[in-house]
Short mmCIF file of C-alpha atoms and ligand atoms in Angstrom, two decimals:
data_model
loop_
_atom_site.label_atom_id
_atom_site.label_comp_id
_atom_site.label_asym_id
_atom_site.label_seq_id
_atom_site.Cartn_x
_atom_site.Cartn_y
_atom_site.Cartn_z
CA MET I 1 -10.60 34.36 5.65
CA ASN I 2 -8.13 34.02 7.03
CA ILE I 3 -7.90 32.28 10.71
CA GLU I 4 -4.43 33.46 12.63
CA ALA I 5 -2.50 30.38 13.71
CA GLY I 6 -2.36 30.27 17.64
CA SER I 7 -5.74 32.47 17.79
CA GLU I 8 -8.75 31.63 20.05
CA LYS I 9 -10.57 31.20 16.87
CA LYS I 10 -8.24 28.60 15.20
CA GLN I 11 -8.91 26.27 18.79
CA VAL I 12 -12.69 27.16 18.22
CA TYR I 13 -12.42 26.04 14.72
CA PHE I 14 -11.09 22.62 15.20
CA LYS I 15 -12.45 21.60 18.26
CA ASN I 16 -15.58 21.91 16.26
CA LEU I 17 -14.32 20.07 13.37
CA LYS I 18 -15.64 16.59 13.27
CA PHE I 19 -13.58 14.22 10.51
CA TYR I 20 -14.30 11.39 8.53
CA ILE I 21 -11.40 9.99 5.80
CA HIS I 22 -12.30 7.44 3.23
CA THR I 23 -9.44 6.10 1.88
CA PHE I 24 -8.79 4.44 -1.59
CA GLY I 25 -5.86 2.37 -2.80
CA CYS I 26 -3.14 0.58 -1.45
CA GLN I 27 -0.87 0.45 2.25
CA MET I 28 0.84 3.97 1.29
CA ASN I 29 -2.90 5.36 1.42
CA GLU I 30 -3.61 3.91 4.00
CA ASN I 31 -1.13 4.87 6.42
CA ASP I 32 -1.15 8.73 4.66
CA SER I 33 -4.76 8.92 5.93
CA GLU I 34 -3.53 7.53 9.63
CA ARG I 35 -0.92 10.33 9.39
CA ILE I 36 -3.41 12.83 7.85
CA GLY I 37 -5.82 12.30 11.03
CA GLY I 38 -2.84 12.50 13.33
CA ILE I 39 -2.14 16.00 12.05
CA LEU I 40 -6.33 17.05 12.20
CA ALA I 41 -6.66 15.50 15.74
CA GLN I 42 -3.15 17.24 17.14
CA GLU I 43 -5.23 20.33 16.77
CA GLY I 44 -8.07 19.23 18.64
CA ALA I 45 -10.17 17.72 15.70
CA GLN I 46 -12.15 14.58 16.50
CA LYS I 47 -12.18 11.67 14.37
CA SER I 48 -15.76 10.36 13.12
CA ASN I 49 -16.55 6.84 12.15
CA SER I 50 -19.29 7.90 9.97
CA LEU I 51 -20.03 9.79 6.98
CA GLU I 52 -23.02 11.26 8.63
CA ASN I 53 -21.73 12.51 12.00
CA SER I 54 -18.83 14.50 10.13
CA ASN I 55 -18.54 18.25 8.94
CA LEU I 56 -15.35 17.09 7.49
CA ILE I 57 -14.82 14.74 4.83
CA ILE I 58 -11.31 13.95 3.32
CA VAL I 59 -11.24 11.26 0.50
CA ASN I 60 -8.03 9.93 -0.23
CA THR I 61 -7.65 8.84 -3.89
CA CYS I 62 -5.93 6.26 -5.78
CA ALA I 63 -5.22 6.83 -9.54
CA VAL I 64 -3.06 3.71 -10.24
CA ARG I 65 -5.99 2.20 -12.52
CA GLN I 66 -8.90 3.74 -14.31
CA LYS I 67 -11.16 1.59 -12.00
CA SER I 68 -9.90 2.96 -8.72
CA GLU I 69 -10.45 6.79 -10.50
CA GLU I 70 -13.57 5.86 -11.58
CA LYS I 71 -14.79 4.76 -7.62
CA LEU I 72 -14.11 8.11 -6.49
CA PHE I 73 -16.07 9.78 -8.99
CA SER I 74 -19.14 7.81 -7.91
CA PHE I 75 -18.23 8.14 -4.39
CA LEU I 76 -18.15 11.84 -4.72
CA GLY I 77 -21.62 11.98 -6.16
CA ARG I 78 -22.95 10.61 -2.73
CA LEU I 79 -21.05 13.14 -0.96
CA THR I 80 -22.18 16.23 -3.23
CA ARG I 81 -25.79 14.61 -2.18
CA ILE I 82 -24.64 14.54 1.46
CA LYS I 83 -23.47 18.13 1.37
CA LYS I 84 -26.85 19.42 -0.29
CA ARG I 85 -28.76 18.50 2.85
CA LYS I 86 -26.09 19.81 5.42
CA ASN I 87 -23.06 21.59 6.54
CA LEU I 88 -19.88 20.17 5.32
CA ILE I 89 -16.45 20.66 4.51
CA ILE I 90 -14.77 18.17 1.35
CA GLY I 91 -11.19 17.38 1.01
CA ILE I 92 -9.91 15.51 -1.79
CA VAL I 93 -6.21 14.12 -1.55
CA GLY I 94 -3.77 12.00 -2.97
CA CYS I 95 -2.95 10.82 -6.35
CA VAL I 96 -6.31 11.71 -7.94
CA ALA I 97 -6.17 15.21 -6.34
CA GLN I 98 -2.61 15.87 -7.77
CA LEU I 99 -4.03 14.92 -11.19
CA HIS I 100 -7.38 16.22 -11.40
CA ARG I 101 -7.10 18.96 -9.14
CA ALA I 102 -8.83 21.95 -11.42
CA GLN I 103 -11.59 19.28 -12.23
CA LEU I 104 -11.95 18.26 -8.85
CA LEU I 105 -12.38 22.16 -7.18
CA GLU I 106 -14.76 23.24 -10.13
CA LYS I 107 -17.39 25.71 -9.03
CA ASN I 108 -20.28 23.16 -8.23
CA SER I 109 -18.21 20.04 -7.59
CA GLY I 110 -18.97 20.47 -4.04
CA VAL I 111 -14.96 19.85 -3.03
CA ASP I 112 -13.67 22.82 -0.83
CA PHE I 113 -10.07 21.63 -1.35
CA VAL I 114 -7.86 19.27 -3.07
CA LEU I 115 -4.13 18.17 -1.31
CA GLY I 116 -1.74 16.76 -3.64
CA PRO I 117 0.67 13.62 -1.65
CA ASP I 118 3.21 15.95 -0.96
CA ASN I 119 1.38 18.61 0.74
CA TYR I 120 -0.26 16.65 3.92
CA SER I 121 2.18 18.20 6.49
CA ASP I 122 0.51 21.65 5.51
CA LEU I 123 -3.20 20.59 5.83
CA ASN I 124 -3.85 22.80 8.87
CA GLN I 125 -2.45 25.90 7.86
CA VAL I 126 -3.96 25.91 4.31
CA ILE I 127 -7.58 24.70 6.63
CA LEU I 128 -6.52 27.79 8.45
CA LYS I 129 -5.57 30.30 5.33
CA HIS I 130 -8.00 29.41 3.21
CA PHE I 131 -11.16 29.14 5.58
CA GLY I 132 -14.38 29.16 3.71
CA GLU I 133 -12.90 29.34 0.59
CA LYS I 134 -11.95 26.59 -2.08
CA PHE I 135 -8.23 26.14 -2.20
CA MET I 136 -5.56 23.54 -3.63
CA ALA I 137 -2.28 22.53 -2.66
CA THR I 138 -0.54 20.02 -4.70
CA ARG I 139 3.79 21.15 -5.12
CA TRP I 140 5.73 18.64 -4.89
CA SER I 141 9.22 19.27 -2.39
CA ARG I 142 12.55 18.03 -3.48
CA GLU I 143 13.10 17.88 0.49
CA TRP I 144 11.26 15.04 2.89
CA LYS I 145 8.86 16.44 4.79
CA GLU I 146 8.42 14.80 8.16
CA ILE I 147 4.76 14.32 9.64
CA PRO I 148 5.77 13.75 13.16
CA SER I 149 4.58 9.93 13.92
CA GLU I 150 3.64 10.79 17.60
CA HIS I 151 -0.26 11.85 16.39
CA ILE I 152 -0.87 8.97 14.11
CA LEU I 153 -4.04 7.65 14.17
CA ARG I 154 -3.23 4.05 13.39
CA LYS I 155 -6.09 1.71 13.12
CA SER I 156 -4.20 -1.23 14.26
CA ASP I 157 -2.52 -1.13 17.85
CA ILE I 158 -0.46 -4.29 16.68
CA SER I 159 0.84 -4.34 13.14
CA ALA I 160 2.07 -0.27 12.18
CA PHE I 161 2.74 0.79 8.67
CA VAL I 162 6.21 2.88 8.73
CA THR I 163 6.73 5.24 5.57
CA ILE I 164 10.48 5.40 4.71
CA MET I 165 10.54 6.96 0.99
CA GLU I 166 8.18 8.71 -0.97
CA GLY I 167 7.72 8.97 -4.84
CA CYS I 168 8.99 6.96 -7.96
CA ASN I 169 12.10 7.41 -10.56
CA ASN I 170 11.42 4.32 -12.50
CA PHE I 171 8.83 5.53 -14.89
CA CYS I 172 7.65 2.02 -16.14
CA SER I 173 5.69 2.77 -19.24
CA TYR I 174 2.10 2.17 -17.89
CA CYS I 175 2.60 3.83 -14.65
CA ILE I 176 1.12 7.10 -13.16
CA VAL I 177 2.78 6.97 -9.91
CA PRO I 178 5.78 9.14 -10.52
CA PHE I 179 3.59 11.86 -12.15
CA THR I 180 1.26 11.66 -8.83
CA ARG I 181 3.82 11.38 -6.04
CA GLY I 182 7.16 13.09 -7.94
CA ARG I 183 10.59 11.84 -7.72
CA GLU I 184 12.02 9.82 -4.66
CA LYS I 185 12.62 11.36 -1.56
CA PHE I 186 13.78 9.20 1.32
CA ARG I 187 13.09 10.01 5.27
CA PRO I 188 15.88 10.89 7.70
CA PHE I 189 17.15 7.49 9.14
CA SER I 190 16.98 8.44 12.81
CA ASN I 191 13.28 9.29 12.10
CA ILE I 192 12.79 5.94 11.04
CA ILE I 193 14.11 4.33 13.80
CA LYS I 194 12.61 6.72 16.58
CA GLU I 195 8.79 6.15 15.10
CA VAL I 196 9.83 1.65 15.49
CA ARG I 197 11.43 2.69 18.93
CA ASP I 198 8.47 4.34 19.94
CA LEU I 199 6.32 1.78 18.42
CA ALA I 200 7.85 -1.13 20.25
CA ASP I 201 7.56 1.01 23.35
CA ASN I 202 3.96 0.98 22.63
CA GLY I 203 3.59 -2.65 22.21
CA TYR I 204 3.44 -2.92 18.75
CA LYS I 205 4.61 -6.46 17.48
CA GLU I 206 4.47 -6.42 13.72
CA ILE I 207 6.03 -3.09 11.46
CA GLN I 208 5.88 -2.67 8.00
CA PHE I 209 8.17 -0.56 6.13
CA LEU I 210 6.36 1.21 3.10
CA GLY I 211 7.63 2.97 0.20
CA GLN I 212 6.94 2.69 -3.59
CA ASN I 213 10.23 1.94 -4.37
CA VAL I 214 11.84 0.72 -0.59
CA ASN I 215 14.94 -1.10 -2.11
CA SER I 216 16.28 2.19 -3.31
CA TYR I 217 16.24 3.90 0.16
CA GLY I 218 19.48 5.91 0.69
CA ASP I 219 19.90 8.41 3.81
CA ALA I 220 22.14 10.91 2.22
CA SER I 221 23.51 12.12 5.65
CA SER I 222 24.38 8.99 7.36
CA GLY I 223 24.63 6.79 4.22
CA LYS I 224 22.66 4.02 5.12
CA ASP I 225 20.56 2.44 2.66
CA PHE I 226 17.91 -0.53 2.63
CA SER I 227 19.79 -3.12 4.03
CA ALA I 228 21.74 -1.49 6.75
CA LEU I 229 18.00 0.13 7.92
CA LEU I 230 16.79 -3.90 8.19
CA ARG I 231 19.74 -4.84 9.92
CA GLU I 232 19.10 -2.07 12.40
CA VAL I 233 15.34 -2.60 12.76
CA ASN I 234 16.34 -6.21 13.26
CA SER I 235 18.31 -5.09 16.68
CA ILE I 236 14.82 -3.16 18.16
CA PRO I 237 13.73 -5.45 21.12
CA GLY I 238 9.69 -5.41 21.04
CA ILE I 239 9.49 -5.42 17.44
CA GLU I 240 8.99 -9.29 16.12
CA TRP I 241 7.92 -9.35 12.85
CA ILE I 242 9.76 -7.11 10.22
CA ARG I 243 7.97 -6.58 6.39
CA PHE I 244 8.03 -4.09 3.60
CA ILE I 245 6.48 -3.50 0.57
CA THR I 246 7.09 -2.65 -2.40
CA SER I 247 10.53 -3.81 -3.72
CA HIS I 248 11.63 -3.13 -7.28
CA PRO I 249 13.44 -6.52 -8.80
CA THR I 250 16.32 -4.18 -10.29
CA ASN I 251 16.71 -2.51 -6.86
CA PHE I 252 16.86 -5.97 -4.87
CA THR I 253 20.34 -6.84 -4.16
CA GLN I 254 21.75 -9.51 -2.91
CA ASP I 255 22.96 -7.45 -0.24
CA ILE I 256 19.08 -7.01 0.88
CA ALA I 257 18.20 -10.84 0.41
CA LEU I 258 20.96 -11.47 2.90
CA ALA I 259 19.86 -8.71 5.33
CA MET I 260 16.51 -10.36 5.56
CA LYS I 261 18.08 -14.14 5.83
CA GLU I 262 20.06 -12.85 9.00
CA GLY I 263 17.56 -10.73 10.20
CA GLU I 264 15.60 -13.33 12.06
CA LYS I 265 12.89 -10.97 12.93
CA ILE I 266 12.74 -10.05 9.11
CA CYS I 267 9.79 -12.37 7.88
CA PRO I 268 10.85 -14.59 4.79
CA GLN I 269 8.08 -13.25 3.01
CA LEU I 270 8.75 -10.71 -0.47
CA HIS I 271 6.46 -8.83 -2.58
CA LEU I 272 8.26 -8.72 -5.66
CA PRO I 273 6.11 -7.44 -8.63
CA LEU I 274 6.79 -8.79 -12.05
CA GLN I 275 4.24 -7.22 -14.25
CA SER I 276 4.88 -9.73 -17.04
CA GLY I 277 6.90 -13.10 -17.63
CA SER I 278 7.75 -11.90 -21.00
CA SER I 279 10.72 -10.43 -21.68
CA SER I 280 9.96 -7.97 -24.93
CA VAL I 281 7.17 -6.99 -22.81
CA LEU I 282 9.24 -6.10 -19.68
CA ARG I 283 10.90 -4.04 -22.33
CA ARG I 284 8.27 -2.09 -23.63
CA MET I 285 7.02 -1.59 -20.02
CA ASN I 286 10.30 -0.11 -19.41
CA ARG I 287 10.83 -2.50 -16.00
CA GLY I 288 14.94 -2.90 -16.55
CA TYR I 289 14.99 -6.29 -16.23
CA THR I 290 14.42 -9.48 -18.29
CA ARG I 291 12.49 -12.43 -17.19
CA ASP I 292 15.76 -14.48 -16.78
CA GLU I 293 17.18 -11.75 -14.51
CA TYR I 294 13.67 -11.94 -12.28
CA LEU I 295 13.90 -15.47 -12.36
CA GLU I 296 17.73 -15.06 -11.21
CA LYS I 297 16.67 -12.96 -8.05
CA ILE I 298 13.86 -15.46 -6.96
CA LYS I 299 16.25 -18.39 -7.15
CA LEU I 300 18.67 -16.21 -5.06
CA LEU I 301 15.97 -15.82 -2.69
CA ARG I 302 15.09 -19.26 -2.60
CA ASP I 303 18.73 -20.41 -2.02
CA LEU I 304 19.05 -18.17 1.10
CA MET I 305 15.45 -18.71 2.37
CA PRO I 306 13.88 -22.14 0.92
CA GLY I 307 10.61 -21.38 3.01
CA ILE I 308 10.05 -18.09 1.75
CA SER I 309 6.46 -16.52 0.59
CA LEU I 310 6.57 -14.84 -2.75
CA SER I 311 3.74 -12.76 -3.94
CA THR I 312 3.83 -10.42 -7.00
CA ASP I 313 1.68 -8.05 -9.20
CA ILE I 314 0.50 -9.23 -12.90
CA ILE I 315 -0.76 -7.06 -15.98
CA VAL I 316 -2.38 -8.32 -18.69
CA GLY I 317 -3.08 -7.12 -22.15
CA PHE I 318 0.05 -4.41 -22.11
CA PRO I 319 -0.15 -2.93 -25.50
CA GLY I 320 0.84 -5.56 -28.30
CA GLU I 321 0.84 -8.39 -25.72
CA THR I 322 0.86 -11.44 -28.12
CA GLU I 323 -1.10 -14.53 -27.01
CA LYS I 324 3.36 -16.01 -26.81
CA GLU I 325 4.15 -13.44 -24.66
CA PHE I 326 0.82 -14.04 -22.53
CA GLN I 327 1.98 -17.50 -22.24
CA ASP I 328 5.24 -16.59 -21.10
CA THR I 329 3.41 -15.20 -18.09
CA LEU I 330 1.32 -18.01 -17.48
CA LYS I 331 4.71 -20.34 -17.58
CA ILE I 332 6.29 -18.11 -14.93
CA LEU I 333 3.61 -18.37 -12.75
CA GLU I 334 3.78 -22.18 -12.49
CA GLU I 335 7.51 -22.17 -12.26
CA VAL I 336 7.61 -19.75 -9.16
CA ARG I 337 4.48 -20.83 -7.51
CA TYR I 338 3.77 -17.57 -5.76
CA THR I 339 1.57 -17.65 -2.58
CA ASN I 340 -0.73 -14.77 -3.85
CA ILE I 341 -0.73 -12.35 -6.93
CA PHE I 342 -2.62 -9.37 -7.86
CA SER I 343 -3.64 -8.96 -11.39
CA PHE I 344 -5.16 -6.29 -13.36
CA ARG I 345 -6.31 -6.03 -17.25
CA TYR I 346 -4.06 -3.36 -18.29
CA SER I 347 -5.49 0.05 -18.71
CA PRO I 348 -4.01 2.96 -20.25
CA ARG I 349 -2.95 6.24 -17.89
CA PRO I 350 -2.68 9.95 -18.35
CA LEU I 351 0.80 11.26 -18.97
CA THR I 352 2.47 7.81 -19.28
CA ALA I 353 4.80 6.29 -21.93
CA ALA I 354 2.40 3.47 -22.64
CA SER I 355 -0.82 5.81 -22.92
CA ARG I 356 0.84 6.79 -26.29
CA MET I 357 0.91 3.32 -27.50
CA ARG I 358 -1.83 1.28 -29.30
CA ASP I 359 -3.85 -0.29 -26.62
CA ASP I 360 -4.37 -2.95 -29.15
CA VAL I 361 -5.38 -6.23 -26.87
CA PRO I 362 -9.05 -6.17 -27.50
CA PHE I 363 -11.17 -6.02 -23.89
CA GLU I 364 -12.60 -9.18 -24.38
CA VAL I 365 -9.18 -10.64 -25.07
CA LYS I 366 -7.54 -9.12 -21.71
CA LYS I 367 -10.68 -10.27 -19.70
CA ARG I 368 -10.05 -14.11 -20.77
CA ARG I 369 -6.19 -13.32 -20.13
CA LEU I 370 -6.75 -12.24 -16.34
CA ILE I 371 -9.45 -14.92 -15.97
CA GLU I 372 -6.85 -17.28 -17.12
CA VAL I 373 -4.25 -16.09 -14.88
CA GLN I 374 -6.39 -15.91 -11.90
CA GLU I 375 -7.42 -19.64 -12.40
CA LEU I 376 -4.29 -21.11 -12.65
CA GLN I 377 -3.17 -19.20 -9.75
CA LYS I 378 -5.80 -20.52 -7.87
CA SER I 379 -5.18 -24.06 -8.31
CA ILE I 380 -1.15 -23.24 -7.46
CA GLN I 381 -2.49 -21.57 -4.35
CA LEU I 382 -4.73 -24.55 -3.21
CA GLU I 383 -2.16 -26.78 -3.65
CA LYS I 384 0.20 -24.83 -1.70
CA ASN I 385 -2.32 -24.15 1.24
CA GLU I 386 -3.41 -28.19 1.27
CA SER I 387 -0.05 -28.87 1.74
CA MET I 388 0.20 -26.89 5.01
CA VAL I 389 -3.09 -28.79 6.72
CA GLY I 390 -1.69 -30.93 9.40
CA ARG I 391 0.90 -28.50 10.37
CA VAL I 392 1.18 -26.16 13.25
CA ILE I 393 2.31 -22.42 12.48
CA LYS I 394 3.02 -19.31 14.22
CA VAL I 395 0.32 -17.01 14.06
CA LEU I 396 -0.23 -13.20 15.18
CA CYS I 397 -3.57 -12.97 16.07
CA LEU I 398 -4.93 -9.09 14.82
CA GLY I 399 -8.64 -9.86 16.68
CA LYS I 400 -12.03 -11.19 15.71
CA SER I 401 -12.68 -12.02 12.36
CA LYS I 402 -14.78 -9.29 10.59
CA LYS I 403 -17.11 -12.25 8.69
CA ASN I 404 -17.50 -14.32 11.75
CA PRO I 405 -16.68 -13.18 15.38
CA GLN I 406 -16.58 -16.91 16.31
CA VAL I 407 -12.91 -16.82 15.45
CA PHE I 408 -9.91 -14.91 15.27
CA SER I 409 -8.11 -13.81 12.71
CA GLY I 410 -4.71 -13.27 11.90
CA ARG I 411 -1.43 -13.93 9.62
CA ASN I 412 1.58 -16.03 9.45
CA GLU I 413 5.01 -15.01 8.33
CA GLY I 414 4.24 -15.44 4.96
CA PHE I 415 1.53 -12.58 5.28
CA GLN I 416 -1.38 -15.33 4.62
CA VAL I 417 -4.89 -14.73 6.32
CA VAL I 418 -5.25 -17.57 8.99
CA ASN I 419 -8.76 -17.92 10.59
CA PHE I 420 -8.34 -19.87 14.09
CA LYS I 421 -10.87 -21.02 16.74
CA SER I 422 -9.33 -20.44 20.43
CA PRO I 423 -10.95 -20.65 23.80
CA LYS I 424 -9.28 -17.43 24.64
CA ASP I 425 -9.03 -13.95 23.05
CA LEU I 426 -5.22 -14.09 21.78
CA THR I 427 -5.35 -10.41 20.21
CA GLY I 428 -1.99 -9.14 20.07
CA GLU I 429 -0.47 -12.16 20.77
CA PHE I 430 1.49 -14.91 18.87
CA ALA I 431 0.11 -18.51 18.98
CA PRO I 432 0.84 -21.90 18.13
CA VAL I 433 -2.32 -22.52 14.95
CA LEU I 434 -3.02 -26.36 13.94
CA ILE I 435 -4.20 -25.69 10.11
CA THR I 436 -7.13 -28.00 9.76
CA SER I 437 -8.55 -26.74 6.61
CA CYS I 438 -8.04 -24.19 3.60
CA GLY I 439 -9.33 -22.47 0.18
CA PRO I 440 -7.14 -20.81 -2.20
CA HIS I 441 -6.86 -17.62 -0.72
CA SER I 442 -7.12 -18.47 3.58
CA LEU I 443 -6.15 -21.28 5.86
CA GLN I 444 -8.40 -22.35 8.78
CA GLY I 445 -7.29 -23.84 11.81
CA GLU I 446 -7.43 -24.02 15.93
CA LYS I 447 -5.34 -23.02 18.43
CA ALA I 448 -2.05 -26.03 19.09
CA ASN I 449 -0.68 -25.91 22.61
CA ASN I 450 2.77 -25.73 21.20
CA TYR I 451 4.93 -25.68 17.92
N1 LIG H 501 -2.93 -0.72 -15.66
C1 LIG H 501 -2.82 -1.63 -15.16
N2 LIG H 501 -2.68 -1.86 -13.80
C2 LIG H 501 -1.54 -1.26 -13.34
N3 LIG H 501 -0.80 -1.02 -12.15
C3 LIG H 501 -0.40 0.02 -12.17
N4 LIG H 501 -0.41 0.71 -13.53
C4 LIG H 501 -1.33 -0.40 -14.63
C5 LIG H 501 -2.06 0.22 -15.30
N5 LIG H 501 -2.29 1.32 -15.82
C6 LIG H 501 -0.63 -2.21 -11.27
C7 LIG H 501 0.56 -2.71 -11.35
C8 LIG H 501 1.40 -2.57 -10.18
C9 LIG H 501 0.26 -2.02 -9.13
C10 LIG H 501 0.10 -1.34 -7.94
O1 LIG H 501 -0.94 -1.73 -9.70
O2 LIG H 501 0.48 -4.14 -11.52
O3 LIG H 501 2.40 -2.93 -9.29
FE1 LIG H 502 5.30 2.63 -10.83
FE2 LIG H 502 6.93 1.23 -11.59
FE3 LIG H 502 7.45 3.15 -9.81
FE4 LIG H 502 6.13 0.69 -8.71
S1 LIG H 502 8.17 0.91 -9.70
S2 LIG H 502 5.24 2.99 -8.80
S3 LIG H 502 5.12 0.28 -11.17
S4 LIG H 502 6.58 3.33 -11.95
#
C-alpha cells in the first residue's frame, strides 16, 4: 500500500510510530543511528528507550568482522521472538543490510525492510511507499546525500559527531567496507561548517569528524581539503576540542600534521591504523605504505607535537603471517608506544581479496598472537598511565560514570577516559583533574583547583 506523502494518513502513521534503534559497530554507525532517529522524529515518530515499548525496531549493523555479523544474527533471533507476541516492524540497516539484503528479507525472517548505508535519507519515503510490505533500498549514489543536521537525535549534548565523508576507495585486501559503503563521497564544505556553527550555538564543546578515510576529504566546488577544513573549524568560537577519525597513513600529509599543530583547538591525538608492523604483510594487505614509511609519519607527528597521543588498529594472523612478521608487529608497538590500541584476529570477509588467500594461520596461533599483542600493550599502557599520576590535566566532563554514579567521567585531550571525584556536578565543563591512580585502561583522579 502506498501512503501519499503529505496526507493525513501519513501524519497518523508517523505519530503512532515508537522507534528503538540498536547500534552495532563504530562511531560512524553511532552517528548514522543519530541521523536515522532524526529523520523519523522529523515526521512525528517518537524515540523509545526500550525494545518492549516500541513498534518499530531498527538495527544498525556492522559487517567489518565476522564476529560483529554473528552478533546481529543472534540479536535478530530475539527480535523475531518479540514479534511473535506483538505487532512490530523490524528494519535492518547498515553494512550487513547492504551485504545480505536478500537473506535478511527472506519470507520468514521477521524483517520488514532492509536499507543500505547510502539510503537513509530516503527512509520516510520508502516506509510510506511500501507500507505493509517487505522492501529493500540498497543502491549507492555517486552524489553526496545530505541529511539535514538540525534534526539529528544526538546522544550527547556536549560532544558531537560530524560526518564529513562516506565510503572508501582503498580496498585493503581484508576489508569489506568498500563493498558495503561504496566509493568515497565528500560532504559539501559549507554544510559541514554550518553544522559545526549550529553545534557551537547549542553549547557543544567538542566535535569529532567522522569518515572511513577523513584525510582524503576534498570538496570539489570550493577546492578545500581536509587541512583547510581543520583550519576553518579551529576558528569557530565555542567549540573547544576538535578530533577526527579514521585516518589512513597514506593520505595523512604533512599539511594535515601542520594544521593539527597550529590549530590550538585540534587535540594532539590521532588514531592512525597500522594493521601490521611487517612491510611484507602490509603489502599483502594492500595498505600502500611500508613499516618505515609509517614510522616516518609518527616521527613527523612527534617532532611537531611531542606529547601527541597515538592509537592504532592491529590485525594478527593475516593469511601467511609468519612468526617473524608477527614479531615485527610486537616490535613496532614497543617502538611507538601507543596510548591505546584496538586489536583483532583476522577473519575472512566476503568479496575481499584476502578471502581468496589461504587463511592458513591456525586459530590457536591467531589466538596466542592476539593475547601477546594485548599483554604487551597492556604493560605499555600501564607504564604510560603511571607516569601521569601526580599530574593535573584538563578533562572534559561528560557526566556521571555509568559504573559508579559517585564519580564523574570524562576524557582528556589524548582521548583517555578519566574518572574523577568532584564536590560539584561539572557535566559539560572543562576541569583540572589531579590524577591519583590508574589502571592500563583508565585514569582516576579528583577535581583540582587549578592547572
Ligand atoms: N579481520 C579482522 N579485523 C579486521 N578489520 C577490518 N577488517 C578485518 C578483518 N577481515 C579491523 C581493522 C580495521 C578495524 C576497523 O577493523 O583493524 O582498522
Ligand atoms: Fe577498510 Fe582500508 Fe578503507 Fe579502512 S582504508 S575502510 S581498512 S578498505
